CSV table of C-alpha atoms and ligand atoms in Angstrom, one decimal:
chain,number,residue,atom,x,y,z
A,1,UNK,CA,7.1,30.1,36.9
A,2,UNK,CA,6.7,33.9,37.3
A,3,UNK,CA,9.5,34.0,39.6
A,4,UNK,CA,11.7,32.5,36.9
A,5,UNK,CA,10.4,35.0,34.3
A,6,UNK,CA,11.3,38.0,36.7
A,7,UNK,CA,14.9,36.8,36.9
A,8,UNK,CA,15.3,36.7,33.1
A,9,UNK,CA,17.9,39.3,32.0
A,10,UNK,CA,17.1,40.7,28.5
A,11,UNK,CA,20.0,42.0,26.3
A,12,UNK,CA,18.2,44.5,24.2
A,13,UNK,CA,18.8,44.0,20.5
A,14,UNK,CA,21.2,41.1,21.5
A,15,UNK,CA,23.9,43.7,21.7
A,16,UNK,CA,27.2,41.9,22.2
A,17,UNK,CA,25.7,38.5,22.5
A,18,UNK,CA,27.7,35.7,20.7
A,19,UNK,CA,24.8,33.6,19.3
A,20,UNK,CA,26.9,31.3,17.1
A,21,UNK,CA,30.4,30.2,16.3
A,22,UNK,CA,31.7,30.9,12.8
A,23,UNK,CA,34.8,30.5,10.7
A,24,UNK,CA,33.5,32.7,7.9
A,25,UNK,CA,34.1,36.2,8.9
A,26,UNK,CA,35.2,38.3,11.9
A,27,UNK,CA,34.2,42.0,12.4
A,28,UNK,CA,36.9,43.5,14.7
A,29,UNK,CA,35.3,46.4,16.7
A,30,UNK,CA,38.6,48.2,16.4
A,31,UNK,CA,37.9,48.6,12.8
A,32,UNK,CA,38.9,45.5,10.7
A,33,UNK,CA,37.0,42.9,8.8
A,34,UNK,CA,38.3,39.3,8.0
A,35,UNK,CA,36.9,36.8,5.6
A,36,UNK,CA,38.2,33.3,6.7
A,37,UNK,CA,41.2,34.8,8.2
A,38,UNK,CA,42.0,37.2,5.3
A,39,UNK,CA,41.9,40.9,6.0
A,40,UNK,CA,39.5,42.5,3.5
A,41,UNK,CA,42.1,45.4,3.1
A,42,UNK,CA,44.3,42.7,1.2
A,43,UNK,CA,41.3,40.9,-0.5
A,44,UNK,CA,39.8,44.1,-2.0
A,45,UNK,CA,42.4,44.9,-4.4
A,46,UNK,CA,44.0,41.5,-5.0
A,47,UNK,CA,41.3,38.9,-5.1
A,48,UNK,CA,38.4,38.4,-7.6
A,49,UNK,CA,34.9,38.2,-6.5
A,50,UNK,CA,34.8,34.5,-7.5
A,51,UNK,CA,37.8,33.8,-5.3
A,52,UNK,CA,35.9,35.5,-2.4
A,53,UNK,CA,32.7,33.2,-3.2
A,54,UNK,CA,34.9,30.1,-3.1
A,55,UNK,CA,36.7,31.3,0.0
A,56,UNK,CA,33.5,31.9,2.0
A,57,UNK,CA,31.9,28.7,1.0
A,58,UNK,CA,35.0,26.5,1.6
A,59,UNK,CA,37.1,28.3,4.0
A,60,UNK,CA,40.1,28.4,1.7
A,61,UNK,CA,41.1,30.3,-1.5
A,62,UNK,CA,40.9,28.2,-4.7
A,63,UNK,CA,43.6,27.1,-7.0
A,64,UNK,CA,43.4,28.3,-10.6
A,65,UNK,CA,41.5,25.2,-11.9
A,66,UNK,CA,39.0,25.5,-8.9
A,67,UNK,CA,38.5,29.2,-9.6
A,68,UNK,CA,37.9,28.5,-13.3
A,69,UNK,CA,35.5,25.6,-12.5
A,70,UNK,CA,33.5,28.0,-10.2
A,71,UNK,CA,33.4,30.7,-12.8
A,72,UNK,CA,32.0,28.2,-15.3
A,73,UNK,CA,29.6,26.8,-12.8
A,74,UNK,CA,28.3,30.3,-11.9
A,75,UNK,CA,27.9,31.2,-15.6
A,76,UNK,CA,26.0,28.1,-16.4
A,77,UNK,CA,23.5,28.8,-13.5
A,78,UNK,CA,22.8,32.4,-14.2
A,79,UNK,CA,19.7,31.7,-16.4
A,80,UNK,CA,16.3,31.9,-14.6
A,81,UNK,CA,13.4,29.5,-14.8
A,82,UNK,CA,10.8,30.6,-17.3
A,83,UNK,CA,8.0,31.0,-14.6
A,84,UNK,CA,10.3,33.2,-12.6
A,85,UNK,CA,10.8,35.4,-15.7
A,86,UNK,CA,7.1,35.6,-16.2
A,87,UNK,CA,6.5,36.7,-12.7
A,88,UNK,CA,9.0,39.4,-12.8
A,89,UNK,CA,7.4,40.7,-15.9
A,90,UNK,CA,4.0,40.7,-14.1
A,91,UNK,CA,5.3,42.2,-10.8
A,92,UNK,CA,3.6,45.5,-9.9
A,93,UNK,CA,5.4,48.3,-11.4
A,94,UNK,CA,5.3,50.3,-8.1
A,95,UNK,CA,6.7,47.4,-6.0
A,96,UNK,CA,10.1,47.9,-4.5
A,97,UNK,CA,12.9,45.7,-6.1
A,98,UNK,CA,13.6,44.1,-2.6
A,99,UNK,CA,9.9,43.0,-2.7
A,100,UNK,CA,10.2,41.3,-6.0
A,101,UNK,CA,13.6,39.7,-4.9
A,102,UNK,CA,12.1,38.4,-1.8
A,103,UNK,CA,9.2,36.7,-3.6
A,104,UNK,CA,11.3,35.4,-6.4
A,105,UNK,CA,14.1,33.9,-4.3
A,106,UNK,CA,11.2,31.9,-2.7
A,107,UNK,CA,9.7,31.2,-6.1
A,108,UNK,CA,13.2,29.8,-7.3
A,109,UNK,CA,12.7,27.2,-4.6
A,110,UNK,CA,10.0,25.5,-6.7
A,111,UNK,CA,12.4,24.7,-9.5
A,112,UNK,CA,15.3,23.3,-7.5
A,113,UNK,CA,16.3,20.2,-9.4
A,114,UNK,CA,17.1,18.1,-6.2
A,115,UNK,CA,14.8,19.6,-3.5
A,116,UNK,CA,15.1,16.5,-1.2
A,117,UNK,CA,18.9,16.3,-1.3
A,118,UNK,CA,20.2,18.0,1.9
A,119,UNK,CA,23.8,16.7,1.6
A,120,UNK,CA,26.6,19.2,2.0
A,121,UNK,CA,27.4,18.7,-1.7
A,122,UNK,CA,23.9,19.3,-2.8
A,123,UNK,CA,23.6,22.4,-0.6
A,124,UNK,CA,26.8,23.9,-1.9
A,125,UNK,CA,25.7,23.4,-5.5
A,126,UNK,CA,22.4,25.0,-4.5
A,127,UNK,CA,24.2,28.0,-2.9
A,128,UNK,CA,26.2,28.5,-6.1
A,129,UNK,CA,23.0,28.4,-8.2
A,130,UNK,CA,21.4,31.0,-5.9
A,131,UNK,CA,24.4,33.2,-6.0
A,132,UNK,CA,24.5,33.1,-9.7
A,133,UNK,CA,20.8,33.9,-10.2
A,134,UNK,CA,20.3,36.9,-7.9
A,135,UNK,CA,22.2,39.4,-10.2
A,136,UNK,CA,20.2,38.1,-13.2
A,137,UNK,CA,17.0,38.5,-11.4
A,138,UNK,CA,17.8,42.1,-10.4
A,139,UNK,CA,19.1,42.9,-13.9
A,140,UNK,CA,16.0,41.5,-15.5
A,141,UNK,CA,13.6,43.4,-13.2
A,142,UNK,CA,15.5,46.6,-14.0
A,143,UNK,CA,15.5,46.0,-17.8
A,144,UNK,CA,11.8,45.0,-17.7
A,145,UNK,CA,10.9,48.1,-15.7
A,146,UNK,CA,12.6,50.4,-18.0
A,147,UNK,CA,11.2,48.7,-21.2
A,148,UNK,CA,14.6,47.4,-22.4
A,149,UNK,CA,15.5,44.1,-23.7
A,150,UNK,CA,17.3,41.6,-21.4
A,151,UNK,CA,21.0,41.4,-22.0
A,152,UNK,CA,22.7,38.0,-21.9
A,153,UNK,CA,26.0,37.6,-19.9
A,154,UNK,CA,29.3,37.1,-21.7
A,155,UNK,CA,31.4,33.9,-20.8
A,156,UNK,CA,34.7,35.8,-20.8
A,157,UNK,CA,33.5,38.6,-18.3
A,158,UNK,CA,34.0,38.4,-14.6
A,159,UNK,CA,30.8,37.7,-12.6
A,160,UNK,CA,30.8,41.2,-11.3
A,161,UNK,CA,31.3,42.6,-14.7
A,162,UNK,CA,28.6,40.5,-16.1
A,163,UNK,CA,26.2,41.8,-13.4
A,164,UNK,CA,26.9,45.6,-14.4
A,165,UNK,CA,26.5,44.6,-18.1
A,166,UNK,CA,23.3,42.7,-17.8
A,167,UNK,CA,21.9,45.6,-15.7
A,168,UNK,CA,22.9,48.4,-17.8
A,169,UNK,CA,23.2,46.8,-21.2
A,170,UNK,CA,26.6,48.4,-22.0
A,171,UNK,CA,30.1,47.2,-21.4
A,172,UNK,CA,31.8,48.8,-18.2
A,173,UNK,CA,35.0,50.8,-18.6
A,174,UNK,CA,38.3,49.8,-16.6
A,175,UNK,CA,37.3,52.0,-13.7
A,176,UNK,CA,33.8,50.7,-13.4
A,177,UNK,CA,34.9,47.0,-13.7
A,178,UNK,CA,37.2,47.6,-10.8
A,179,UNK,CA,34.6,49.5,-8.8
A,180,UNK,CA,32.0,46.7,-9.2
A,181,UNK,CA,34.5,43.9,-8.4
A,182,UNK,CA,35.4,45.8,-5.2
A,183,UNK,CA,32.0,46.7,-4.3
A,184,UNK,CA,30.8,43.1,-4.4
A,185,UNK,CA,34.0,41.9,-2.5
A,186,UNK,CA,33.3,44.4,0.3
A,187,UNK,CA,29.7,43.5,0.7
A,188,UNK,CA,30.0,39.8,0.4
A,189,UNK,CA,29.8,39.0,4.2
A,190,UNK,CA,29.9,40.7,7.6
A,191,UNK,CA,29.7,38.5,10.8
A,192,UNK,CA,26.5,37.9,12.4
A,193,UNK,CA,24.6,41.0,11.0
A,194,UNK,CA,20.8,41.1,11.2
A,195,UNK,CA,20.1,39.5,7.8
A,196,UNK,CA,22.7,36.6,8.2
A,197,UNK,CA,21.2,36.0,11.6
A,198,UNK,CA,17.9,35.7,10.2
A,199,UNK,CA,19.1,33.3,7.6
A,200,UNK,CA,20.8,31.2,10.4
A,201,UNK,CA,17.7,31.0,12.4
A,202,UNK,CA,15.6,29.8,9.5
A,203,UNK,CA,18.5,27.2,8.8
A,204,UNK,CA,18.5,26.2,12.3
A,205,UNK,CA,15.0,24.7,12.1
A,206,UNK,CA,16.3,22.5,9.2
A,207,UNK,CA,14.4,24.5,6.6
A,208,UNK,CA,15.9,24.8,3.1
A,209,UNK,CA,18.3,27.2,1.6
A,210,UNK,CA,15.7,29.2,-0.2
A,211,UNK,CA,13.7,29.8,2.8
A,212,UNK,CA,16.8,31.0,4.7
A,213,UNK,CA,17.7,33.3,2.0
A,214,UNK,CA,14.2,34.7,1.7
A,215,UNK,CA,14.3,35.4,5.4
A,216,UNK,CA,17.6,37.3,4.8
A,217,UNK,CA,16.3,39.4,1.9
A,218,UNK,CA,13.3,40.6,4.0
A,219,UNK,CA,15.7,41.5,6.8
A,220,UNK,CA,18.2,43.3,4.7
A,221,UNK,CA,15.5,45.5,3.3
A,222,UNK,CA,15.0,47.6,6.5
A,223,UNK,CA,16.5,51.1,6.6
A,224,UNK,CA,18.6,50.3,9.7
A,225,UNK,CA,20.3,47.5,7.7
A,226,UNK,CA,20.8,47.4,3.8
A,227,UNK,CA,18.0,49.8,3.1
A,228,UNK,CA,20.2,52.6,4.6
A,229,UNK,CA,22.0,53.3,1.3
A,230,UNK,CA,18.8,54.3,-0.5
A,231,UNK,CA,18.1,56.7,2.3
A,232,UNK,CA,21.7,58.1,2.0
A,233,UNK,CA,20.9,59.1,-1.5
A,234,UNK,CA,17.7,60.6,-0.5
A,235,UNK,CA,19.6,62.9,2.0
A,236,UNK,CA,22.1,63.7,-0.5
A,237,UNK,CA,19.4,65.0,-2.8
A,238,UNK,CA,17.7,66.9,0.2
A,239,UNK,CA,20.9,68.9,0.8
A,240,UNK,CA,20.9,71.3,-2.1
A,241,UNK,CA,24.5,72.5,-1.8
A,242,UNK,CA,27.7,71.8,0.3
A,243,UNK,CA,26.9,75.1,2.1
A,244,UNK,CA,23.7,73.6,3.7
A,245,UNK,CA,25.5,70.5,5.0
A,246,UNK,CA,26.2,71.9,8.5
A,247,UNK,CA,22.7,73.2,9.1
A,248,UNK,CA,21.1,70.0,7.8
A,249,UNK,CA,23.2,67.8,10.1
A,250,UNK,CA,22.6,70.0,13.1
A,251,UNK,CA,18.9,69.9,12.6
A,252,UNK,CA,18.8,66.1,12.2
A,253,UNK,CA,20.9,65.8,15.4
A,254,UNK,CA,18.7,68.4,17.3
A,255,UNK,CA,15.6,66.5,16.3
A,256,UNK,CA,17.3,63.2,17.5
A,257,UNK,CA,17.1,61.7,14.0
A,258,UNK,CA,19.4,59.0,12.6
A,259,UNK,CA,21.8,60.1,10.0
A,260,UNK,CA,21.6,57.4,7.4
A,261,UNK,CA,25.0,55.7,6.4
A,262,UNK,CA,26.4,56.5,9.8
A,263,UNK,CA,27.1,54.6,13.1
A,264,UNK,CA,27.4,50.9,13.6
A,265,UNK,CA,26.6,48.3,16.2
A,266,UNK,CA,30.0,46.7,16.3
A,267,UNK,CA,32.7,49.1,15.2
A,268,UNK,CA,33.9,51.7,17.6
A,269,UNK,CA,35.8,53.5,15.0
A,270,UNK,CA,35.6,53.7,11.2
A,271,UNK,CA,33.9,50.9,9.4
A,272,UNK,CA,36.9,49.3,7.4
A,273,UNK,CA,34.9,49.0,4.2
A,274,UNK,CA,34.0,52.7,4.1
A,275,UNK,CA,37.7,53.8,3.3
A,276,UNK,CA,37.6,51.5,0.4
A,277,UNK,CA,34.3,52.7,-0.9
A,278,UNK,CA,35.3,56.3,-0.5
A,279,UNK,CA,38.3,55.7,-2.5
A,280,UNK,CA,36.3,53.9,-5.3
A,281,UNK,CA,33.8,56.8,-5.3
A,282,UNK,CA,36.6,59.3,-5.6
A,283,UNK,CA,37.9,57.5,-8.8
A,284,UNK,CA,34.4,57.3,-10.4
A,285,UNK,CA,33.2,60.8,-9.6
A,286,UNK,CA,34.7,62.7,-12.5
A,287,UNK,CA,31.5,64.2,-13.8
A,288,UNK,CA,30.2,67.7,-12.6
A,289,UNK,CA,27.1,66.1,-10.9
A,290,UNK,CA,29.1,63.2,-9.2
A,291,UNK,CA,31.9,65.4,-8.1
A,292,UNK,CA,29.6,67.8,-6.5
A,293,UNK,CA,27.9,64.8,-4.6
A,294,UNK,CA,31.4,63.5,-3.7
A,295,UNK,CA,32.4,66.7,-2.1
A,296,UNK,CA,29.1,67.0,-0.3
A,297,UNK,CA,29.7,63.5,1.1
A,298,UNK,CA,33.2,64.4,2.4
A,299,UNK,CA,31.7,67.4,4.0
A,300,UNK,CA,28.9,65.4,5.7
A,301,UNK,CA,31.4,62.8,7.0
A,302,UNK,CA,33.6,65.5,8.6
A,303,UNK,CA,30.5,67.4,10.0
A,304,UNK,CA,29.0,64.2,11.5
A,305,UNK,CA,32.3,63.2,12.9
A,306,UNK,CA,32.8,66.6,14.5
A,307,UNK,CA,29.4,67.1,15.9
A,308,UNK,CA,28.6,63.6,17.0
A,309,UNK,CA,31.9,61.5,16.8
A,310,UNK,CA,30.4,58.7,14.5
A,311,UNK,CA,31.8,57.5,11.4
A,312,UNK,CA,30.3,56.5,7.9
A,313,UNK,CA,29.3,52.8,7.6
A,314,UNK,CA,29.3,50.7,4.5
A,315,UNK,CA,26.2,52.2,3.2
A,316,UNK,CA,27.3,55.8,3.0
A,317,UNK,CA,29.9,55.8,0.2
A,318,UNK,CA,28.3,52.7,-1.2
A,319,UNK,CA,25.4,54.8,-2.2
A,320,UNK,CA,27.6,57.2,-4.1
A,321,UNK,CA,29.4,54.4,-5.9
A,322,UNK,CA,26.0,52.9,-7.0
A,323,UNK,CA,25.1,56.4,-8.1
A,324,UNK,CA,28.3,57.0,-10.1
A,325,UNK,CA,27.7,53.6,-11.8
A,326,UNK,CA,24.3,54.6,-13.0
A,327,UNK,CA,22.3,52.4,-10.7
A,328,UNK,CA,18.9,54.0,-9.7
A,329,UNK,CA,18.4,54.7,-6.0
A,330,UNK,CA,15.6,52.1,-5.5
A,331,UNK,CA,18.0,49.3,-6.7
A,332,UNK,CA,20.7,50.1,-4.2
A,333,UNK,CA,19.6,47.6,-1.6
A,334,UNK,CA,19.1,44.9,-4.2
A,335,UNK,CA,22.7,45.4,-5.3
A,336,UNK,CA,23.8,44.9,-1.8
A,337,UNK,CA,21.8,41.6,-1.7
A,338,UNK,CA,23.4,40.5,-4.9
A,339,UNK,CA,26.7,40.4,-3.0
A,340,UNK,CA,25.6,39.6,0.5
A,341,UNK,CA,23.8,36.4,-0.8
A,342,UNK,CA,27.2,34.8,-0.9
A,343,UNK,CA,27.7,35.4,2.9
A,344,UNK,CA,24.1,34.2,3.6
A,345,UNK,CA,24.6,31.0,1.7
A,346,UNK,CA,28.0,30.3,3.4
A,347,UNK,CA,26.5,30.9,6.9
A,348,UNK,CA,23.4,28.7,6.2
A,349,UNK,CA,25.7,25.8,5.2
A,350,UNK,CA,27.7,26.4,8.5
A,351,UNK,CA,24.6,26.4,10.4
A,352,UNK,CA,23.5,23.2,8.9
A,353,UNK,CA,26.7,21.6,10.2
A,354,UNK,CA,25.9,22.7,13.7
A,355,UNK,CA,22.5,21.7,13.5
A,356,UNK,CA,21.0,23.5,16.5
A,357,UNK,CA,17.7,25.1,16.7
A,358,UNK,CA,18.1,28.9,17.5
A,359,UNK,CA,15.4,29.6,20.0
A,360,UNK,CA,16.0,32.2,22.7
A,361,UNK,CA,13.5,33.1,25.4
A,362,UNK,CA,11.8,36.4,26.3
A,363,UNK,CA,11.0,38.2,29.5
A,364,UNK,CA,7.1,38.4,29.8
A,365,UNK,CA,6.0,41.8,30.9
A,366,UNK,CA,2.3,41.3,30.5
A,367,UNK,CA,-0.4,40.3,33.1
A,368,UNK,CA,-1.2,37.0,34.8
A,369,UNK,CA,-4.3,35.5,36.0
A,370,UNK,CA,-6.8,37.4,33.9
A,371,UNK,CA,-10.3,36.0,33.8
A,372,UNK,CA,-11.9,35.1,30.5
A,373,UNK,CA,-15.1,37.1,30.0
A,374,UNK,CA,-17.5,35.8,27.3
A,375,UNK,CA,-17.7,38.3,24.2
A,376,UNK,CA,-21.4,39.2,24.9
A,377,UNK,CA,-20.4,40.5,28.4
A,378,UNK,CA,-17.4,42.6,27.3
A,379,UNK,CA,-18.0,46.4,27.2
B,401,LIG,N1,22.9,59.3,13.3
B,401,LIG,C1,22.9,59.9,14.5
B,401,LIG,N2,23.2,59.4,15.7
B,401,LIG,C2,23.5,58.1,15.7
B,401,LIG,C3,23.5,57.4,14.5
B,401,LIG,C4,23.2,58.0,13.3
B,401,LIG,N3,23.2,57.3,12.2
B,401,LIG,N4,23.9,56.0,14.8
B,401,LIG,C5,24.1,56.1,16.3
B,401,LIG,N5,23.8,57.2,16.8
B,401,LIG,C6,24.0,57.7,18.0
B,401,LIG,C7,22.8,57.3,18.8
B,401,LIG,O1,21.7,58.4,18.9
B,401,LIG,C8,23.3,57.1,20.3
B,401,LIG,O2,23.5,58.6,20.7
B,401,LIG,P1,23.4,58.9,22.4
B,401,LIG,O3,24.3,58.0,23.1
B,401,LIG,O4,23.7,60.2,22.4
B,401,LIG,O5,21.9,58.6,22.5
B,401,LIG,C9,24.7,56.5,20.0
B,401,LIG,O6,25.1,57.0,18.7
B,401,LIG,C10,24.8,55.0,20.1
B,401,LIG,O7,23.8,54.6,19.1
B,401,LIG,P2,22.8,53.3,19.2
B,401,LIG,O8,21.5,53.7,18.6
B,401,LIG,O9,23.0,52.7,20.5
B,401,LIG,O10,23.6,52.4,18.1
B,401,LIG,P3,23.0,51.0,17.6
B,401,LIG,O11,24.0,50.1,17.8
B,401,LIG,O12,21.7,50.6,18.3
B,401,LIG,O13,22.6,51.3,16.1
B,401,LIG,C11,22.6,51.5,13.8
B,401,LIG,C12,23.2,51.0,15.0
B,401,LIG,C13,23.4,51.0,12.7
B,401,LIG,C14,21.2,50.9,13.7
B,401,LIG,C15,22.5,53.0,13.9
B,401,LIG,O14,23.7,53.6,13.9
B,401,LIG,C16,21.7,53.6,12.7
B,401,LIG,O15,20.5,53.6,12.8
B,401,LIG,N6,22.3,54.1,11.6
B,401,LIG,C17,21.6,54.6,10.5
B,401,LIG,C18,21.2,53.5,9.6
B,401,LIG,C19,22.4,52.9,8.9
B,401,LIG,O16,23.1,53.6,8.3
B,401,LIG,N7,22.3,51.6,8.8
B,401,LIG,C20,23.3,50.8,8.2
B,401,LIG,C21,24.2,50.0,9.1
B,401,LIG,S1,25.5,49.2,8.3
């Protein structure tokens, strides 16, 4: 037994390990991202977010009638159950939005209308209901925290536009509408990233969709994953002016600290999403404050590239987009979750169809043969 253990090869961090087959998305290390075969470079400025939801859940784009039907289904499902509303109101005012989201996704499971039905159709409908409710949940949390009335969505608005409207309570202008739509498309899925893997592990045990999404939310929260965007904003405030960028970055690198919003496990070159987010940020940043931060970001990007040869990932310019849209820093990761929940649900449905328990092994590095000493004889 110990012999077999010694021979086990550990792939630290599962780097490069293919742990599932998928038709949902492909992350090309050379710097491209595909959703069900479509390059995101083409989807980002042509597709709607609703089309992307349909695509990820069905592996094909919808026709007009299907797209309209999905839009209507999403709109009808945006409302939250009353106990969820009450729980959000009573959440600790100092808790992080991702903590509230983690709890309330789980709480939503209690109010599922057909909890025993695990058919494909029931799970797809369940997925759409969850995707619909997450932006409402985050918007309501923000409005409650800031002492503002909840705002109801408008049927004619797109899903992304409604999210921003419910959150901020004011209609978005044309530029903001485009920014929000593209932000959500770009964040919808990304291969077997850590939170998606967590969702698939939970689904692989045969557990329900709410449990899988709860696992994913907890995983996204970490600062090496979705939590990075909040840390990017912190860094942007720590650097007082563009003249301080070089020194700040050099000190971070000398201290062997990670620069948030940079580097990626899969991409060897630029994250394909970051050029779009940079472009969106540039279009949004016209105010004195945001223009200054935009220029600071560009300088950071060039400095990190020169000094370390690494590129921004999705979280770097996403932080600036969120800031320019008026989203407070502590809500950045939850905005990410509002979009990524689409990918999570799609992967959970795919995992159900594969129906395999994901259960790797580990290499034991502890001792063997230790003798049990009764507690009263231990020093
Ligand atoms: N800042 C500074 N150096 C970084 C870095 C960063 N953000 N990301 C990677 N590196 C360096 C590592 O120090 C290492 O350098 P070395 O070879 O001189 O030791 C090299 O690049 C390889 O990095 P490694 O830690 O092996 O990459 P990883 O695949 O384990 O980590 C991340 C990937 C995303 C966890 C890592 O890049 C990171 O922590 N980034 C910051 C957090 C972030 O933005 N997360 C969002 C990801 S979408």
